[in-house]
Every structure is written in C-alpha cells, then in structure tokens.
PDB file of C-alpha atoms and ligand atoms in Angstrom:
ATOM      1  CA  MET Q 432      43.426 -12.719   1.617  1.00  0.00           C
ATOM      2  CA  LYS Q 433      39.854 -13.613   0.704  1.00  0.00           C
ATOM      3  CA  LYS Q 434      39.551 -17.080  -0.847  1.00  0.00           C
ATOM      4  CA  ILE Q 435      37.314 -17.027  -3.912  1.00  0.00           C
ATOM      5  CA  ILE Q 436      35.965 -19.491  -6.471  1.00  0.00           C
ATOM      6  CA  LEU Q 437      34.916 -17.884  -9.729  1.00  0.00           C
ATOM      7  CA  ASP Q 438      32.064 -19.487 -11.658  1.00  0.00           C
ATOM      8  CA  VAL Q 439      32.114 -17.876 -15.080  1.00  0.00           C
ATOM      9  CA  ASP Q 440      30.617 -18.058 -18.568  1.00  0.00           C
ATOM     10  CA  THR Q 441      33.541 -16.240 -20.238  1.00  0.00           C
ATOM     11  CA  GLY Q 442      32.335 -13.808 -21.923  1.00  0.00           C
ATOM     12  CA  HIS Q 443      33.890 -10.343 -22.402  1.00  0.00           C
ATOM     13  CA  ASP Q 444      32.970  -8.925 -18.999  1.00  0.00           C
ATOM     14  CA  ASP Q 445      33.674 -12.251 -17.250  1.00  0.00           C
ATOM     15  CA  ALA Q 446      37.178 -12.044 -18.727  1.00  0.00           C
ATOM     16  CA  ILE Q 447      37.715  -8.604 -17.202  1.00  0.00           C
ATOM     17  CA  ALA Q 448      36.440  -9.928 -13.864  1.00  0.00           C
ATOM     18  CA  ILE Q 449      38.991 -12.764 -14.038  1.00  0.00           C
ATOM     19  CA  GLU Q 450      41.765 -10.311 -14.919  1.00  0.00           C
ATOM     20  CA  MET Q 451      40.780  -8.083 -11.991  1.00  0.00           C
ATOM     21  CA  ALA Q 452      40.609 -10.968  -9.522  1.00  0.00           C
ATOM     22  CA  ALA Q 453      44.032 -12.182 -10.623  1.00  0.00           C
ATOM     23  CA  GLY Q 454      45.406  -8.672 -10.241  1.00  0.00           C
ATOM     24  CA  SER Q 455      43.965  -7.989  -6.788  1.00  0.00           C
ATOM     25  CA  SER Q 456      46.381  -8.451  -3.897  1.00  0.00           C
ATOM     26  CA  ASP Q 457      43.406  -9.057  -1.582  1.00  0.00           C
ATOM     27  CA  LEU Q 458      41.981 -12.068  -3.405  1.00  0.00           C
ATOM     28  CA  GLU Q 459      43.202 -15.645  -3.720  1.00  0.00           C
ATOM     29  CA  ILE Q 460      41.567 -17.543  -6.591  1.00  0.00           C
ATOM     30  CA  LEU Q 461      41.169 -21.163  -5.437  1.00  0.00           C
ATOM     31  CA  GLY Q 462      39.757 -22.215  -8.786  1.00  0.00           C
ATOM     32  CA  ILE Q 463      37.679 -21.165 -11.750  1.00  0.00           C
ATOM     33  CA  VAL Q 464      34.654 -23.139 -12.936  1.00  0.00           C
ATOM     34  CA  ALA Q 465      33.284 -22.548 -16.429  1.00  0.00           C
ATOM     35  CA  VAL Q 466      29.537 -22.846 -16.955  1.00  0.00           C
ATOM     36  CA  SER Q 467      27.296 -22.653 -19.995  1.00  0.00           C
ATOM     37  CA  GLY Q 468      25.795 -19.182 -20.421  1.00  0.00           C
ATOM     38  CA  ASN Q 469      27.103 -16.573 -22.818  1.00  0.00           C
ATOM     39  CA  GLN Q 470      27.964 -19.516 -25.042  1.00  0.00           C
ATOM     40  CA  THR Q 471      27.911 -23.305 -24.777  1.00  0.00           C
ATOM     41  CA  LEU Q 472      30.123 -24.893 -22.122  1.00  0.00           C
ATOM     42  CA  ASP Q 473      32.847 -26.056 -24.518  1.00  0.00           C
ATOM     43  CA  LYS Q 474      33.281 -22.470 -25.665  1.00  0.00           C
ATOM     44  CA  THR Q 475      33.177 -20.764 -22.256  1.00  0.00           C
ATOM     45  CA  LEU Q 476      35.672 -23.347 -20.967  1.00  0.00           C
ATOM     46  CA  GLU Q 477      37.945 -22.774 -23.943  1.00  0.00           C
ATOM     47  CA  ASN Q 478      37.779 -19.002 -23.427  1.00  0.00           C
ATOM     48  CA  THR Q 479      38.578 -19.358 -19.738  1.00  0.00           C
ATOM     49  CA  LEU Q 480      41.544 -21.649 -20.404  1.00  0.00           C
ATOM     50  CA  ASN Q 481      42.881 -19.384 -23.161  1.00  0.00           C
ATOM     51  CA  LEU Q 482      42.658 -16.304 -20.984  1.00  0.00           C
ATOM     52  CA  CYS Q 483      44.317 -17.964 -17.981  1.00  0.00           C
ATOM     53  CA  ASP Q 484      47.028 -19.523 -20.135  1.00  0.00           C
ATOM     54  CA  SER Q 485      47.822 -16.291 -21.840  1.00  0.00           C
ATOM     55  CA  LEU Q 486      47.964 -14.280 -18.586  1.00  0.00           C
ATOM     56  CA  GLY Q 487      49.802 -16.959 -16.592  1.00  0.00           C
ATOM     57  CA  ILE Q 488      46.907 -17.364 -14.151  1.00  0.00           C
ATOM     58  CA  LYS Q 489      47.803 -20.517 -12.236  1.00  0.00           C
ATOM     59  CA  ALA Q 490      44.416 -21.264 -10.628  1.00  0.00           C
ATOM     60  CA  PRO Q 491      42.948 -24.601 -11.730  1.00  0.00           C
ATOM     61  CA  VAL Q 492      40.074 -24.456 -14.220  1.00  0.00           C
ATOM     62  CA  PHE Q 493      37.131 -26.867 -14.062  1.00  0.00           C
ATOM     63  CA  ARG Q 494      34.257 -27.904 -16.277  1.00  0.00           C
ATOM     64  CA  GLY Q 495      30.901 -26.877 -14.844  1.00  0.00           C
ATOM     65  CA  SER Q 496      27.368 -27.468 -16.083  1.00  0.00           C
ATOM     66  CA  GLU Q 497      26.556 -27.855 -19.734  1.00  0.00           C
ATOM     67  CA  PHE Q 498      22.820 -27.256 -19.394  1.00  0.00           C
ATOM     68  CA  PRO Q 499      20.471 -25.366 -17.065  1.00  0.00           C
ATOM     69  CA  LEU Q 500      18.588 -27.401 -14.439  1.00  0.00           C
ATOM     70  CA  ILE Q 501      15.214 -27.471 -16.195  1.00  0.00           C
ATOM     71  CA  ARG Q 502      14.772 -24.935 -18.988  1.00  0.00           C
ATOM     72  CA  GLN Q 503      16.180 -25.202 -22.523  1.00  0.00           C
ATOM     73  CA  ARG Q 504      19.658 -23.738 -22.873  1.00  0.00           C
ATOM     74  CA  VAL Q 505      19.891 -20.132 -24.063  1.00  0.00           C
ATOM     75  CA  VAL Q 506      23.134 -18.383 -25.057  1.00  0.00           C
ATOM     76  CA  ALA Q 507      24.078 -14.750 -25.720  1.00  0.00           C
ATOM     77  CA  GLY Q 508      25.783 -15.201 -29.076  1.00  0.00           C
ATOM     78  CA  LYS Q 509      24.722 -11.821 -30.431  1.00  0.00           C
ATOM     79  CA  ILE Q 510      26.362  -9.903 -27.607  1.00  0.00           C
ATOM     80  CA  HIS Q 511      29.474 -12.054 -27.070  1.00  0.00           C
ATOM     81  CA  GLY Q 512      29.884 -13.527 -30.549  1.00  0.00           C
ATOM     82  CA  GLU Q 513      30.217 -17.010 -32.003  1.00  0.00           C
ATOM     83  CA  THR Q 514      33.062 -18.008 -29.657  1.00  0.00           C
ATOM     84  CA  GLY Q 515      31.536 -16.220 -26.660  1.00  0.00           C
ATOM     85  CA  PHE Q 516      34.690 -14.093 -26.496  1.00  0.00           C
ATOM     86  CA  ASP Q 517      35.065 -12.704 -30.009  1.00  0.00           C
ATOM     87  CA  GLY Q 518      37.918 -10.265 -30.558  1.00  0.00           C
ATOM     88  CA  PRO Q 519      41.106 -11.573 -28.939  1.00  0.00           C
ATOM     89  CA  VAL Q 520      43.089 -14.187 -30.829  1.00  0.00           C
ATOM     90  CA  PHE Q 521      44.943 -16.761 -28.753  1.00  0.00           C
ATOM     91  CA  GLY Q 522      47.761 -19.070 -29.809  1.00  0.00           C
ATOM     92  CA  PRO Q 523      48.071 -22.727 -28.841  1.00  0.00           C
ATOM     93  CA  ARG Q 524      47.715 -23.200 -25.093  1.00  0.00           C
ATOM     94  CA  LYS Q 525      49.264 -25.488 -22.489  1.00  0.00           C
ATOM     95  CA  LYS Q 526      46.664 -25.120 -19.772  1.00  0.00           C
ATOM     96  CA  GLN Q 527      44.101 -27.912 -19.529  1.00  0.00           C
ATOM     97  CA  ALA Q 528      40.904 -28.304 -17.545  1.00  0.00           C
ATOM     98  CA  GLU Q 529      41.136 -30.408 -14.390  1.00  0.00           C
ATOM     99  CA  SER Q 530      39.497 -33.819 -14.468  1.00  0.00           C
ATOM    100  CA  GLN Q 531      37.476 -33.190 -11.292  1.00  0.00           C
ATOM    101  CA  ARG Q 532      33.938 -31.925 -11.950  1.00  0.00           C
ATOM    102  CA  GLY Q 533      33.517 -28.228 -11.217  1.00  0.00           C
ATOM    103  CA  VAL Q 534      30.548 -28.778  -8.938  1.00  0.00           C
ATOM    104  CA  ASP Q 535      32.510 -31.314  -6.852  1.00  0.00           C
ATOM    105  CA  PHE Q 536      35.374 -28.847  -6.625  1.00  0.00           C
ATOM    106  CA  ILE Q 537      32.990 -26.214  -5.256  1.00  0.00           C
ATOM    107  CA  VAL Q 538      31.505 -28.574  -2.663  1.00  0.00           C
ATOM    108  CA  ASN Q 539      34.877 -29.915  -1.499  1.00  0.00           C
ATOM    109  CA  SER Q 540      36.470 -26.474  -1.284  1.00  0.00           C
ATOM    110  CA  VAL Q 541      33.635 -25.083   0.831  1.00  0.00           C
ATOM    111  CA  LEU Q 542      33.631 -28.084   3.175  1.00  0.00           C
ATOM    112  CA  GLU Q 543      37.417 -28.062   3.545  1.00  0.00           C
ATOM    113  CA  ALA Q 544      37.524 -24.410   4.604  1.00  0.00           C
ATOM    114  CA  PRO Q 545      34.223 -23.777   6.387  1.00  0.00           C
ATOM    115  CA  GLY Q 546      33.342 -20.101   6.675  1.00  0.00           C
ATOM    116  CA  GLU Q 547      36.226 -19.012   4.460  1.00  0.00           C
ATOM    117  CA  VAL Q 548      35.283 -19.438   0.810  1.00  0.00           C
ATOM    118  CA  TYR Q 549      33.414 -16.887  -1.292  1.00  0.00           C
ATOM    119  CA  LEU Q 550      31.602 -18.111  -4.393  1.00  0.00           C
ATOM    120  CA  VAL Q 551      31.593 -15.586  -7.214  1.00  0.00           C
ATOM    121  CA  PRO Q 552      29.173 -16.558  -9.987  1.00  0.00           C
ATOM    122  CA  THR Q 553      29.127 -14.268 -13.004  1.00  0.00           C
ATOM    123  CA  GLY Q 554      27.020 -16.537 -15.204  1.00  0.00           C
ATOM    124  CA  PRO Q 555      23.864 -18.607 -14.711  1.00  0.00           C
ATOM    125  CA  LEU Q 556      23.621 -20.088 -11.203  1.00  0.00           C
ATOM    126  CA  THR Q 557      23.426 -23.746 -12.276  1.00  0.00           C
ATOM    127  CA  ASP Q 558      26.677 -24.904 -10.632  1.00  0.00           C
ATOM    128  CA  ILE Q 559      25.980 -23.110  -7.369  1.00  0.00           C
ATOM    129  CA  ALA Q 560      22.479 -24.588  -7.120  1.00  0.00           C
ATOM    130  CA  LEU Q 561      23.808 -28.069  -7.898  1.00  0.00           C
ATOM    131  CA  ALA Q 562      26.531 -27.718  -5.265  1.00  0.00           C
ATOM    132  CA  MET Q 563      23.865 -26.775  -2.714  1.00  0.00           C
ATOM    133  CA  ARG Q 564      21.768 -29.760  -3.749  1.00  0.00           C
ATOM    134  CA  LEU Q 565      24.760 -32.142  -3.623  1.00  0.00           C
ATOM    135  CA  ASP Q 566      25.591 -31.154  -0.065  1.00  0.00           C
ATOM    136  CA  SER Q 567      23.149 -29.151   1.999  1.00  0.00           C
ATOM    137  CA  ARG Q 568      25.988 -27.792   4.193  1.00  0.00           C
ATOM    138  CA  VAL Q 569      27.304 -25.662   1.324  1.00  0.00           C
ATOM    139  CA  ALA Q 570      24.769 -22.862   1.903  1.00  0.00           C
ATOM    140  CA  SER Q 571      25.631 -22.491   5.582  1.00  0.00           C
ATOM    141  CA  LEU Q 572      29.385 -22.971   5.232  1.00  0.00           C
ATOM    142  CA  VAL Q 573      30.168 -20.493   2.453  1.00  0.00           C
ATOM    143  CA  LYS Q 574      31.562 -17.184   3.631  1.00  0.00           C
ATOM    144  CA  GLY Q 575      29.398 -15.500   1.031  1.00  0.00           C
ATOM    145  CA  ILE Q 576      28.125 -15.504  -2.533  1.00  0.00           C
ATOM    146  CA  VAL Q 577      28.819 -12.363  -4.518  1.00  0.00           C
ATOM    147  CA  LEU Q 578      26.941 -12.788  -7.774  1.00  0.00           C
ATOM    148  CA  MET Q 579      26.210 -10.848 -10.926  1.00  0.00           C
ATOM    149  CA  GLY Q 580      22.592 -11.272 -11.886  1.00  0.00           C
ATOM    150  CA  GLY Q 581      19.096  -9.940 -11.607  1.00  0.00           C
ATOM    151  CA  SER Q 582      17.503  -6.537 -11.624  1.00  0.00           C
ATOM    152  CA  LEU Q 583      14.985  -4.739  -9.450  1.00  0.00           C
ATOM    153  CA  GLY Q 584      13.910  -2.797 -12.507  1.00  0.00           C
ATOM    154  CA  LYS Q 585      13.932  -3.726 -16.177  1.00  0.00           C
ATOM    155  CA  GLY Q 586      15.606  -6.776 -17.646  1.00  0.00           C
ATOM    156  CA  ASN Q 587      18.145  -6.900 -20.459  1.00  0.00           C
ATOM    157  CA  VAL Q 588      17.111 -10.105 -22.234  1.00  0.00           C
ATOM    158  CA  THR Q 589      13.353  -9.765 -21.771  1.00  0.00           C
ATOM    159  CA  PRO Q 590      11.535  -6.723 -20.388  1.00  0.00           C
ATOM    160  CA  SER Q 591      11.469  -8.553 -17.038  1.00  0.00           C
ATOM    161  CA  ALA Q 592      14.632 -10.599 -16.782  1.00  0.00           C
ATOM    162  CA  GLU Q 593      18.389 -10.178 -16.651  1.00  0.00           C
ATOM    163  CA  PHE Q 594      20.366 -12.724 -18.700  1.00  0.00           C
ATOM    164  CA  ASN Q 595      22.132 -14.753 -15.958  1.00  0.00           C
ATOM    165  CA  ILE Q 596      18.890 -15.330 -14.070  1.00  0.00           C
ATOM    166  CA  TYR Q 597      16.826 -15.898 -17.232  1.00  0.00           C
ATOM    167  CA  ALA Q 598      19.314 -18.543 -18.403  1.00  0.00           C
ATOM    168  CA  ASP Q 599      18.552 -20.676 -15.315  1.00  0.00           C
ATOM    169  CA  PRO Q 600      15.739 -19.252 -13.150  1.00  0.00           C
ATOM    170  CA  GLU Q 601      15.177 -22.501 -11.250  1.00  0.00           C
ATOM    171  CA  ALA Q 602      18.833 -22.556 -10.189  1.00  0.00           C
ATOM    172  CA  ALA Q 603      18.637 -18.893  -9.176  1.00  0.00           C
ATOM    173  CA  SER Q 604      15.572 -19.627  -7.090  1.00  0.00           C
ATOM    174  CA  ILE Q 605      17.437 -22.384  -5.203  1.00  0.00           C
ATOM    175  CA  VAL Q 606      20.376 -20.076  -4.529  1.00  0.00           C
ATOM    176  CA  PHE Q 607      18.355 -17.038  -3.414  1.00  0.00           C
ATOM    177  CA  SER Q 608      16.210 -19.138  -1.073  1.00  0.00           C
ATOM    178  CA  SER Q 609      19.162 -21.071   0.381  1.00  0.00           C
ATOM    179  CA  GLY Q 610      19.773 -18.800   3.360  1.00  0.00           C
ATOM    180  CA  ALA Q 611      23.410 -18.233   2.289  1.00  0.00           C
ATOM    181  CA  PRO Q 612      24.729 -14.677   2.680  1.00  0.00           C
ATOM    182  CA  ILE Q 613      24.423 -13.181  -0.809  1.00  0.00           C
ATOM    183  CA  VAL Q 614      25.396  -9.917  -2.439  1.00  0.00           C
ATOM    184  CA  MET Q 615      23.482  -9.291  -5.657  1.00  0.00           C
ATOM    185  CA  MET Q 616      25.175  -7.148  -8.274  1.00  0.00           C
ATOM    186  CA  GLY Q 617      22.215  -6.577 -10.547  1.00  0.00           C
ATOM    187  CA  LEU Q 618      21.594  -4.296 -13.499  1.00  0.00           C
ATOM    188  CA  ASP Q 619      20.508  -1.598 -11.029  1.00  0.00           C
ATOM    189  CA  VAL Q 620      24.164  -0.937 -10.329  1.00  0.00           C
ATOM    190  CA  THR Q 621      26.129  -2.628 -13.136  1.00  0.00           C
ATOM    191  CA  LEU Q 622      24.513  -0.592 -15.919  1.00  0.00           C
ATOM    192  CA  SER Q 623      25.963   2.542 -14.349  1.00  0.00           C
ATOM    193  CA  VAL Q 624      29.549   1.300 -14.845  1.00  0.00           C
ATOM    194  CA  VAL Q 625      30.147   1.932 -18.531  1.00  0.00           C
ATOM    195  CA  LEU Q 626      33.402   1.368 -20.402  1.00  0.00           C
ATOM    196  CA  ASP Q 627      33.213   4.092 -23.046  1.00  0.00           C
ATOM    197  CA  PRO Q 628      35.837   4.769 -25.750  1.00  0.00           C
ATOM    198  CA  PRO Q 629      37.767   7.474 -23.819  1.00  0.00           C
ATOM    199  CA  ARG Q 630      38.019   5.124 -20.832  1.00  0.00           C
ATOM    200  CA  ILE Q 631      39.134   2.227 -23.059  1.00  0.00           C
ATOM    201  CA  GLN Q 632      41.772   4.492 -24.559  1.00  0.00           C
ATOM    202  CA  GLN Q 633      42.954   5.547 -21.110  1.00  0.00           C
ATOM    203  CA  ILE Q 634      43.162   1.958 -19.821  1.00  0.00           C
ATOM    204  CA  THR Q 635      44.744   0.444 -22.902  1.00  0.00           C
ATOM    205  CA  SER Q 636      47.286   3.165 -23.635  1.00  0.00           C
ATOM    206  CA  LYS Q 637      49.612   1.540 -21.082  1.00  0.00           C
ATOM    207  CA  PRO Q 638      51.502  -1.636 -21.951  1.00  0.00           C
ATOM    208  CA  GLY Q 639      50.648  -5.115 -20.607  1.00  0.00           C
ATOM    209  CA  LYS Q 640      49.108  -8.386 -21.662  1.00  0.00           C
ATOM    210  CA  ALA Q 641      45.843  -7.984 -19.730  1.00  0.00           C
ATOM    211  CA  ARG Q 642      45.363  -4.528 -21.223  1.00  0.00           C
ATOM    212  CA  SER Q 643      45.993  -5.750 -24.768  1.00  0.00           C
ATOM    213  CA  ILE Q 644      43.460  -8.585 -24.386  1.00  0.00           C
ATOM    214  CA  LEU Q 645      40.959  -6.070 -23.013  1.00  0.00           C
ATOM    215  CA  LYS Q 646      41.597  -3.786 -26.001  1.00  0.00           C
ATOM    216  CA  ALA Q 647      41.041  -6.565 -28.555  1.00  0.00           C
ATOM    217  CA  SER Q 648      37.921  -7.792 -26.778  1.00  0.00           C
ATOM    218  CA  MET Q 649      36.408  -4.304 -26.586  1.00  0.00           C
ATOM    219  CA  GLU Q 650      36.763  -3.808 -30.331  1.00  0.00           C
ATOM    220  CA  PHE Q 651      34.107  -6.492 -30.803  1.00  0.00           C
ATOM    221  CA  TYR Q 652      32.112  -6.001 -27.598  1.00  0.00           C
ATOM    222  CA  THR Q 653      31.617  -2.249 -27.979  1.00  0.00           C
ATOM    223  CA  GLN Q 654      30.029  -2.760 -31.404  1.00  0.00           C
ATOM    224  CA  SER Q 655      27.715  -5.566 -30.275  1.00  0.00           C
ATOM    225  CA  CYS Q 656      26.636  -3.671 -27.143  1.00  0.00           C
ATOM    226  CA  LEU Q 657      25.884  -0.580 -29.210  1.00  0.00           C
ATOM    227  CA  ARG Q 658      23.930  -2.633 -31.721  1.00  0.00           C
ATOM    228  CA  TYR Q 659      21.952  -4.893 -29.373  1.00  0.00           C
ATOM    229  CA  ALA Q 660      21.942  -3.138 -25.992  1.00  0.00           C
ATOM    230  CA  GLY Q 661      21.976   0.447 -27.253  1.00  0.00           C
ATOM    231  CA  SER Q 662      24.863   1.561 -25.027  1.00  0.00           C
ATOM    232  CA  TYR Q 663      28.597   1.212 -24.480  1.00  0.00           C
ATOM    233  CA  PRO Q 664      29.599  -1.952 -22.584  1.00  0.00           C
ATOM    234  CA  ALA Q 665      28.557  -2.125 -18.940  1.00  0.00           C
ATOM    235  CA  MET Q 666      31.031  -3.745 -16.569  1.00  0.00           C
ATOM    236  CA  HIS Q 667      28.506  -6.181 -15.112  1.00  0.00           C
ATOM    237  CA  ASP Q 668      30.737  -9.007 -13.892  1.00  0.00           C
ATOM    238  CA  PRO Q 669      33.702  -6.889 -12.732  1.00  0.00           C
ATOM    239  CA  CYS Q 670      31.414  -5.320 -10.094  1.00  0.00           C
ATOM    240  CA  THR Q 671      31.558  -8.585  -8.120  1.00  0.00           C
ATOM    241  CA  ILE Q 672      35.347  -8.415  -7.918  1.00  0.00           C
ATOM    242  CA  ALA Q 673      35.346  -4.722  -7.037  1.00  0.00           C
ATOM    243  CA  TYR Q 674      32.943  -5.510  -4.187  1.00  0.00           C
ATOM    244  CA  LEU Q 675      35.137  -8.307  -2.856  1.00  0.00           C
ATOM    245  CA  HIS Q 676      38.193  -6.088  -3.136  1.00  0.00           C
ATOM    246  CA  ASP Q 677      36.528  -3.253  -1.227  1.00  0.00           C
ATOM    247  CA  PRO Q 678      32.868  -3.552  -0.210  1.00  0.00           C
ATOM    248  CA  SER Q 679      32.787   0.081   0.891  1.00  0.00           C
ATOM    249  CA  MET Q 680      32.799   1.099  -2.799  1.00  0.00           C
ATOM    250  CA  PHE Q 681      29.135   0.042  -2.985  1.00  0.00           C
ATOM    251  CA  SER Q 682      25.897   1.097  -1.285  1.00  0.00           C
ATOM    252  CA  VAL Q 683      23.730  -1.928  -0.560  1.00  0.00           C
ATOM    253  CA  LYS Q 684      20.352  -2.611   0.989  1.00  0.00           C
ATOM    254  CA  PRO Q 685      19.013  -5.807   2.597  1.00  0.00           C
ATOM    255  CA  MET Q 686      16.235  -7.397   0.574  1.00  0.00           C
ATOM    256  CA  ARG Q 687      14.593 -10.756   0.135  1.00  0.00           C
ATOM    257  CA  ILE Q 688      14.865 -11.799  -3.507  1.00  0.00           C
ATOM    258  CA  GLU Q 689      12.247 -14.051  -5.065  1.00  0.00           C
ATOM    259  CA  VAL Q 690      12.779 -15.443  -8.550  1.00  0.00           C
ATOM    260  CA  GLU Q 691       9.808 -15.788 -10.904  1.00  0.00           C
ATOM    261  CA  THR Q 692       9.805 -19.305 -12.343  1.00  0.00           C
ATOM    262  CA  LYS Q 693       6.181 -19.581 -13.477  1.00  0.00           C
ATOM    263  CA  GLY Q 694       5.154 -16.451 -15.377  1.00  0.00           C
ATOM    264  CA  SER Q 695       5.273 -16.734 -19.150  1.00  0.00           C
ATOM    265  CA  LEU Q 696       6.057 -13.011 -19.528  1.00  0.00           C
ATOM    266  CA  THR Q 697       8.056 -12.604 -16.337  1.00  0.00           C
ATOM    267  CA  TYR Q 698      10.119 -15.839 -16.328  1.00  0.00           C
ATOM    268  CA  GLY Q 699      13.455 -15.101 -14.648  1.00  0.00           C
ATOM    269  CA  ARG Q 700      12.448 -11.840 -13.017  1.00  0.00           C
ATOM    270  CA  THR Q 701      14.009 -11.060  -9.626  1.00  0.00           C
ATOM    271  CA  VAL Q 702      11.517  -9.464  -7.257  1.00  0.00           C
ATOM    272  CA  GLY Q 703      13.020  -7.577  -4.319  1.00  0.00           C
ATOM    273  CA  ILE Q 704      11.176  -7.209  -1.031  1.00  0.00           C
ATOM    274  CA  GLU Q 705      12.737  -4.842   1.508  1.00  0.00           C
ATOM    275  CA  ASP Q 706      13.586  -6.805   4.629  1.00  0.00           C
ATOM    276  CA  SER Q 707      16.074  -5.570   7.206  1.00  0.00           C
ATOM    277  CA  GLN Q 708      16.604  -9.156   8.454  1.00  0.00           C
ATOM    278  CA  SER Q 709      17.530 -10.557   5.048  1.00  0.00           C
ATOM    279  CA  ARG Q 710      21.012 -11.979   4.490  1.00  0.00           C
ATOM    280  CA  THR Q 711      20.825 -10.863   0.856  1.00  0.00           C
ATOM    281  CA  LEU Q 712      22.246  -7.441   0.119  1.00  0.00           C
ATOM    282  CA  VAL Q 713      21.347  -5.767  -3.167  1.00  0.00           C
ATOM    283  CA  ALA Q 714      23.873  -3.299  -4.549  1.00  0.00           C
ATOM    284  CA  CYS Q 715      22.343  -0.020  -5.648  1.00  0.00           C
ATOM    285  CA  LYS Q 716      25.247   2.414  -6.163  1.00  0.00           C
ATOM    286  CA  VAL Q 717      28.991   2.316  -6.756  1.00  0.00           C
ATOM    287  CA  ASP Q 718      31.732   4.882  -6.273  1.00  0.00           C
ATOM    288  CA  GLN Q 719      32.774   5.218  -9.929  1.00  0.00           C
ATOM    289  CA  GLN Q 720      36.129   6.794  -9.316  1.00  0.00           C
ATOM    290  CA  ARG Q 721      37.250   4.045  -6.956  1.00  0.00           C
ATOM    291  CA  PHE Q 722      35.945   1.358  -9.290  1.00  0.00           C
ATOM    292  CA  TRP Q 723      37.958   2.622 -12.281  1.00  0.00           C
ATOM    293  CA  SER Q 724      41.050   3.178 -10.231  1.00  0.00           C
ATOM    294  CA  PHE Q 725      40.867  -0.402  -8.908  1.00  0.00           C
ATOM    295  CA  LEU Q 726      40.349  -1.758 -12.434  1.00  0.00           C
ATOM    296  CA  ASP Q 727      43.364   0.149 -13.673  1.00  0.00           C
ATOM    297  CA  SER Q 728      45.628  -1.015 -10.854  1.00  0.00           C
ATOM    298  CA  ALA Q 729      44.470  -4.652 -11.158  1.00  0.00           C
ATOM    299  CA  LEU Q 730      45.488  -4.687 -14.827  1.00  0.00           C
ATOM    300  CA  GLU Q 731      49.107  -3.750 -14.080  1.00  0.00           C
ATOM    301  CA  ASP Q 732      51.485  -6.253 -15.640  1.00  0.00           C
ATOM    302  CA  ARG Q 733      52.934  -8.441 -12.904  1.00  0.00           C
ATOM    303  CA  ALA Q 734      54.847 -10.831 -15.112  1.00  0.00           C
TER     304      ALA Q 734
HETATM  305  C1  BDR B1376      25.363 -10.751 -17.710  1.00  0.00           C
HETATM  306  O1  BDR B1376      25.050 -11.489 -18.881  1.00  0.00           O
HETATM  307  C2  BDR B1376      26.208 -11.829 -19.580  1.00  0.00           C
HETATM  308  O2  BDR B1376      26.045 -11.637 -20.941  1.00  0.00           O
HETATM  309  C3  BDR B1376      27.326 -11.010 -18.992  1.00  0.00           C
HETATM  310  O3  BDR B1376      28.553 -11.729 -19.026  1.00  0.00           O
HETATM  311  C4  BDR B1376      26.878 -10.739 -17.585  1.00  0.00           C
HETATM  312  O4  BDR B1376      27.280 -11.768 -16.717  1.00  0.00           O
HETATM  313  C5  BDR B1376      24.729  -9.378 -17.805  1.00  0.00           C
HETATM  314  O5  BDR B1376      23.348  -9.496 -17.903  1.00  0.00           O
HETATM  315 CA1   CA B1377      28.912 -13.404 -17.364  1.00  0.00          CA
END
C-alpha cells in the first residue's frame, strides 16, 4: 500500500479526490491536512471534517496554513461557493481536527518513514513549502509529491496562471526547486477529464453515500463551472489519486518547472523546460476509460 498525506482545500474536486483515495485499496491515507485555497482555512477544514465524518473516513484531519507565504490571500468563492463546498448538506459531526499543526504532522510523518510517504497537495502549496523550510530533509526523504497545479499553456484564474499556483506562487517556487521527485497534474491534462451530465447520471444512479454527496455537490459545481469556466467540471484534483493508484494511466514527460513570482501579468505562471534529467514529471495525457472506471470502483459503498 502506498502511504499518502493529502493536503487539500476542500473544494468540490478535492472532495472527490478524498473519496477516491479512501476507496482505493492501493492507498493508505496517513492524514489529511486542510489548507486555505478554494475558501478560507476555517471553511476548507470544516468541509474536510464533514466529508470524512459522513463517509466514515478514519484518517486524522489537521489544520494547515491560513495564509499564503507572502501574497495576499485569494479564494475561489465563485467556483466553489460561499462555504467552499456548496451543495451537500451535512448534519452535526463527531470528527474533530487534531491538535497537532498540519505542517508538523507532514514533517514528522516523512521523517518517521523515510522514502515511503507521498505528499498529495490539491490546493496551494503553502504547507508543503513550510514543511520543507521547517526541516530540509523533507525534500529528500519524501517518496514523491503528486500535486494538482500549474499549466504549460493557459491559466484558469489569469491568462497565465492556474489557481493553486497563483494562490501561493512563492510556495510553489520553493516546492518545484526543492529537488523532490514531483509529478505535476496541471491543466494540460486535468481539463481533459470532464464530468458531464451523462457521466454524473451514470455514476450517481447507483446507491451509496459517496455517490450521493457527489451528486449534491455537482448540482452546484456544474452550474458555477458553466458560468465562470465555460465548461462542465474538470476533475482536476482526482487526477492525482488516479496517478497514485495506477501511474500507467498517464503519459508524462520530464521537465524543469520554474514558477514566475515577479511578473505583474504572469504572476503564478509555471514555465516548463524540457529536461530529461529532471525529477519533475509533467502529465500530458490520461487514459479516460481507465480513469472513469477507477473513479466508479472507488466510490463503491464499503460501509
Ligand atoms: C484547482 O483549483 C481549485 O479550484 C480546484 O480545487 C483545483 O485544485 C484547479 O485549478
Ligand atoms: Ca483543490
């Protein structure tokens, strides 16, 4: 089993990534850290706790960073709503956040199991950068970082930048220059994985708690994606979990990634330079059929 730590800004597509990770027999979730991104930290933490509580996900949940390293905080309230996860309604929950800081949890977990832990950030990279700054061994001792963020082409929040990188470019720059083995799931591949109404119908016609949460969340998310992104929802964050489950689903190429932190028009852009020696792999294509079949099987009710 691959040991993973999710670092999420839950978020509609983060929620599906969490559901998929919990439903994969190949992945062991050591913990989940919530970070500010799609909404403020209190909200992304609340969403993460609600989701885990309602699905019986036992992994501990931690509080990550409330603000980016340097820039002003930005959130994606239009796309993900006022709560950051508009749509599903949750009852009172029992699950509470752990008292340990999320960043400390990341550092300790990596040091305790050197060469075994994958970090899976699907929000801004603030926590990962801070963990690397807290202990410089983190970058060399992680098994890998499989992240959602960036784009070799256009952005989705500015013409140049993808949201997760734009929300903390300085953190992204630290992570991409750390020397850690990274897989970048950027818009180049994630925009091709689209959850359209027939697919939603197919997935949610079967019974199960995870499927019913997905259905309620897509009622909101489909409308906001159509209105603000001009397309049906792309499964950005779930691509990280699909890759960890079965890397052969994706075509990747080695590239050095530089993050623009100075340009006023290009702030947060990820620039890819082909480099066969690079430890960063950029995903460029996914086997759609295998992706959807994995998603469907991961949502099976195991309760
Ligand atoms: C990324 O931004 C967020 O809104 C999504 O959850 C995803 O992680 C896509 O650009
Ligand atoms: Ca996200």
